[in-house]
Coordinates of C-alpha atoms in Angstrom, one line a residue:
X1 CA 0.0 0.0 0.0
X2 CA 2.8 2.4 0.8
X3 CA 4.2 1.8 -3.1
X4 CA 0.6 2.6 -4.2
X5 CA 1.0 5.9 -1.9
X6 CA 4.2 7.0 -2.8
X7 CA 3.6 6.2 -6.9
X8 CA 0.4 8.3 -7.0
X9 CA 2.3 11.3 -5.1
X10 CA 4.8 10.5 -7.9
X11 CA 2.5 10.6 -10.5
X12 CA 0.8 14.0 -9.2
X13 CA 4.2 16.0 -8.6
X14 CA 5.2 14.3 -12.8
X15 CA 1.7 15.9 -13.7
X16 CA 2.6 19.6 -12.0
X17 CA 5.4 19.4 -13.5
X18 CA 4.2 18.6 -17.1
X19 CA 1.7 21.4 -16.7
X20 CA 4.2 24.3 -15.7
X21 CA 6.5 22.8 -18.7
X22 CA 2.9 22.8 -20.9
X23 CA 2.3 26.5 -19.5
X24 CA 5.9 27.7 -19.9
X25 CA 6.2 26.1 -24.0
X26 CA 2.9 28.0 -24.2
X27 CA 4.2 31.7 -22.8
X28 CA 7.5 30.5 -25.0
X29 CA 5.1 30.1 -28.1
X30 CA 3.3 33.7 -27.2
X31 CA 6.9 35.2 -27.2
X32 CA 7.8 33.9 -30.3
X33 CA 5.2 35.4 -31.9
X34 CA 5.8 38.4 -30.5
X35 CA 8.9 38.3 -32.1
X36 CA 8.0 37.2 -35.8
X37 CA 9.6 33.5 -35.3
X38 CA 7.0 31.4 -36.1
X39 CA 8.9 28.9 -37.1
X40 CA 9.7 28.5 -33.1
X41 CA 6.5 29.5 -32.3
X42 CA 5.1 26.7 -34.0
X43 CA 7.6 24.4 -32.3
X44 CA 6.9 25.7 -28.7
X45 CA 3.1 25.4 -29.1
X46 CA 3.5 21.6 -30.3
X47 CA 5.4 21.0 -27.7
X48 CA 2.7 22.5 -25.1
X49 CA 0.1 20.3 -26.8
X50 CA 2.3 17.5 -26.5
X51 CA 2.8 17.9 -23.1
X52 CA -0.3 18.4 -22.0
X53 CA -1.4 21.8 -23.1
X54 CA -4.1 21.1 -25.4
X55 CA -5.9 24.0 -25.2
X56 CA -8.5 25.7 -27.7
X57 CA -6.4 28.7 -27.4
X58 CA -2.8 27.0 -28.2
X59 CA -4.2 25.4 -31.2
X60 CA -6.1 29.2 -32.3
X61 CA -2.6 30.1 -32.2
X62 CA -1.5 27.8 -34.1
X63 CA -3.9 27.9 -36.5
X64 CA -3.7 31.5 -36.9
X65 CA 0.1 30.8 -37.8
X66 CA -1.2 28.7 -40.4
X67 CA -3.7 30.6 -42.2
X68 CA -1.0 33.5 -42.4
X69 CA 1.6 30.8 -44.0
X70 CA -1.2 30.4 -46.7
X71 CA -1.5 26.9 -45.3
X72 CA -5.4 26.6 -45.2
X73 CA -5.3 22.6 -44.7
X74 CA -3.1 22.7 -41.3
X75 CA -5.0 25.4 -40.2
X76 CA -8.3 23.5 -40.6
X77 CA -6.6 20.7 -38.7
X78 CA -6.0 22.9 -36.1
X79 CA -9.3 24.6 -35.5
X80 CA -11.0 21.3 -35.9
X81 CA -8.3 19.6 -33.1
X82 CA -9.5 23.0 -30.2
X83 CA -11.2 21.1 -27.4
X84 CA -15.1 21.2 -27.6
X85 CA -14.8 22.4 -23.6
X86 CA -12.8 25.4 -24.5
X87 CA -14.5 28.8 -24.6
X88 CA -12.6 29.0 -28.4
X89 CA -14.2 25.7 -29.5
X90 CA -17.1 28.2 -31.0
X91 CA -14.9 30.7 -32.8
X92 CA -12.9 27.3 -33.8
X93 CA -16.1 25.8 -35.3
X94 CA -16.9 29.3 -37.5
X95 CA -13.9 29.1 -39.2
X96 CA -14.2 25.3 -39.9
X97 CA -17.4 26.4 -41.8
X98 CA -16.2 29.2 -43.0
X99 CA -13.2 27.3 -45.0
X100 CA -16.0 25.0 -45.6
X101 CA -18.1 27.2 -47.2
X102 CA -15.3 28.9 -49.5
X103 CA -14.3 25.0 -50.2
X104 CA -18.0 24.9 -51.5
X105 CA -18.8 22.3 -49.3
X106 CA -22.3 23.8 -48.6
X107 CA -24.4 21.1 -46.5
X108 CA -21.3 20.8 -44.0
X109 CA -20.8 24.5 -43.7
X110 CA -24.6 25.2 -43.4
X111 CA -24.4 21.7 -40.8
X112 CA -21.6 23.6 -38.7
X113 CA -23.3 27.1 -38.7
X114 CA -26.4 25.3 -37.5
X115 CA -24.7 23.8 -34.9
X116 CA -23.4 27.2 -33.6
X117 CA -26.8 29.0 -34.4
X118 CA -28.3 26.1 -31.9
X119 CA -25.8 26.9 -29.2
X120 CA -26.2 30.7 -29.6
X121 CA -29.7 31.7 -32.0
X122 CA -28.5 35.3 -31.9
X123 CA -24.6 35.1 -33.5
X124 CA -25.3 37.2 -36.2
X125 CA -22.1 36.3 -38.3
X126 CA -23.3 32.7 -37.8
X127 CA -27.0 33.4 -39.3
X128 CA -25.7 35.8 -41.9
X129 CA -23.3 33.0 -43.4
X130 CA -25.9 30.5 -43.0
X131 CA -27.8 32.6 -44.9
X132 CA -25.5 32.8 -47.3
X133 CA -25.0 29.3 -47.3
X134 CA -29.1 28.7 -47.8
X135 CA -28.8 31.1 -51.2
X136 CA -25.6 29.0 -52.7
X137 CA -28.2 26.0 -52.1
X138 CA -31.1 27.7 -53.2
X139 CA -32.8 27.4 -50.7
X140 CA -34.1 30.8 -50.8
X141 CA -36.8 30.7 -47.6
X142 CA -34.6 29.3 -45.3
X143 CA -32.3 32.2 -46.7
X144 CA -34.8 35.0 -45.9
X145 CA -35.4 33.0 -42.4
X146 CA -31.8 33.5 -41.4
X147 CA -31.4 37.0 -42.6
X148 CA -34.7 38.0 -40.6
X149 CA -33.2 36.0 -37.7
X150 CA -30.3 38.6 -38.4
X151 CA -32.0 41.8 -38.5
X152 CA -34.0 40.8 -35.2
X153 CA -30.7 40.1 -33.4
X154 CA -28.9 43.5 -34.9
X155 CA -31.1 45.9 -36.0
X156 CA -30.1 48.0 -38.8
X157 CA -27.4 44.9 -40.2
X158 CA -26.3 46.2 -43.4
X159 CA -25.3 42.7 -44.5
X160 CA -28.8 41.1 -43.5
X161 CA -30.4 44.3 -45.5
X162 CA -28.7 43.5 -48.7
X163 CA -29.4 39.6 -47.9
X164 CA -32.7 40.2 -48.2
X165 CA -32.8 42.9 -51.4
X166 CA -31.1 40.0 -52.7
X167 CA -33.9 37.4 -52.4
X168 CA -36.0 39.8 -53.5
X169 CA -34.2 40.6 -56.8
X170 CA -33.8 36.8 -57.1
X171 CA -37.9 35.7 -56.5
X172 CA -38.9 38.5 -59.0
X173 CA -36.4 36.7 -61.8
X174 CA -37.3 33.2 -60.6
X175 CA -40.9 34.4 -61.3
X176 CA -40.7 35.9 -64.7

């Protein structure tokens, strides 16, 4: 029983230490960037994540790194890999279906933005892309629906406006 004991203390004083290594790769990471090197920035936030650090924000970091580079793919992998418990995991999920939707992979950009429209009805950016997404589909009432939804959660949206000029343009050639 006392080898149980000691290996567990063992085991909690090898996990502090893995999480002020995770937490000091992650600072090391922030510097980095600070100073232009992402090269080493990249390198100090993998190694927080492989220590332990897996963190919505490491890996917005990372992806944001990535999308700069012009490397759309890693970045994707990135935003998809932030932790569904981390306050970024929604931010993470918009630009998964953003790149989705500019990949014209409409019914999983319009599934995503769903998703985050369920968890918060009154993201305006979310409804306005889905929106967008609904008119690449033509699906032109679910279109109006979202760019209502819009309006009603930011009076005045410039965006949701035109959205809906838009439809209206479209129904009056869809008629003739």
């Amino acid at each position: 029983i006392r080898n149980v004991a000691a290996a567990m203390k063992l085991s909690e004083k090898n996990e502090k230490i893995r999480d002020y290594l995770s937490n000091l790769y992650q600072l090391r990471g922030l510097q980095e960037l600070k100073n232009k090197e992402t090269d080493n920035a990249i390198q100090a936030f993998s190694k927080a994540i492989e220590l332990g650090g897996d963190t919505g924000e490491v890996r917005m970091a990372l992806a944001a790194i990535y999308v700069r580079e012009g490397n759309s793919e890693k970045a994707l992998e990135e935003y998809q890999a932030v932790p569904g418990t981390s306050s970024a995991y929604l931010q993470a999920q918009m630009k998964v279906a953003e790149y989705q939707l500019r990949k014209g992979n409409l019914f999983v950009a319009k599934a995503i933005f769903s998703a985050i429209v369920l968890h918060d009805p009154k993201n305006t950016h979310a409804l306005l892309l889905r929106a967008l997404t609904y008119e690449k589909l033509k699906k032109y009432d679910a279109a109006g629906s979202d760019y209502r939804l819009a309006l009603k959660a930011a009076p005045g949206n410039r965006d949701a406006e035109e959205g809906l000029q838009r439809l209206a343009r479209v129904k009056i050639l869809i008629v003739k």
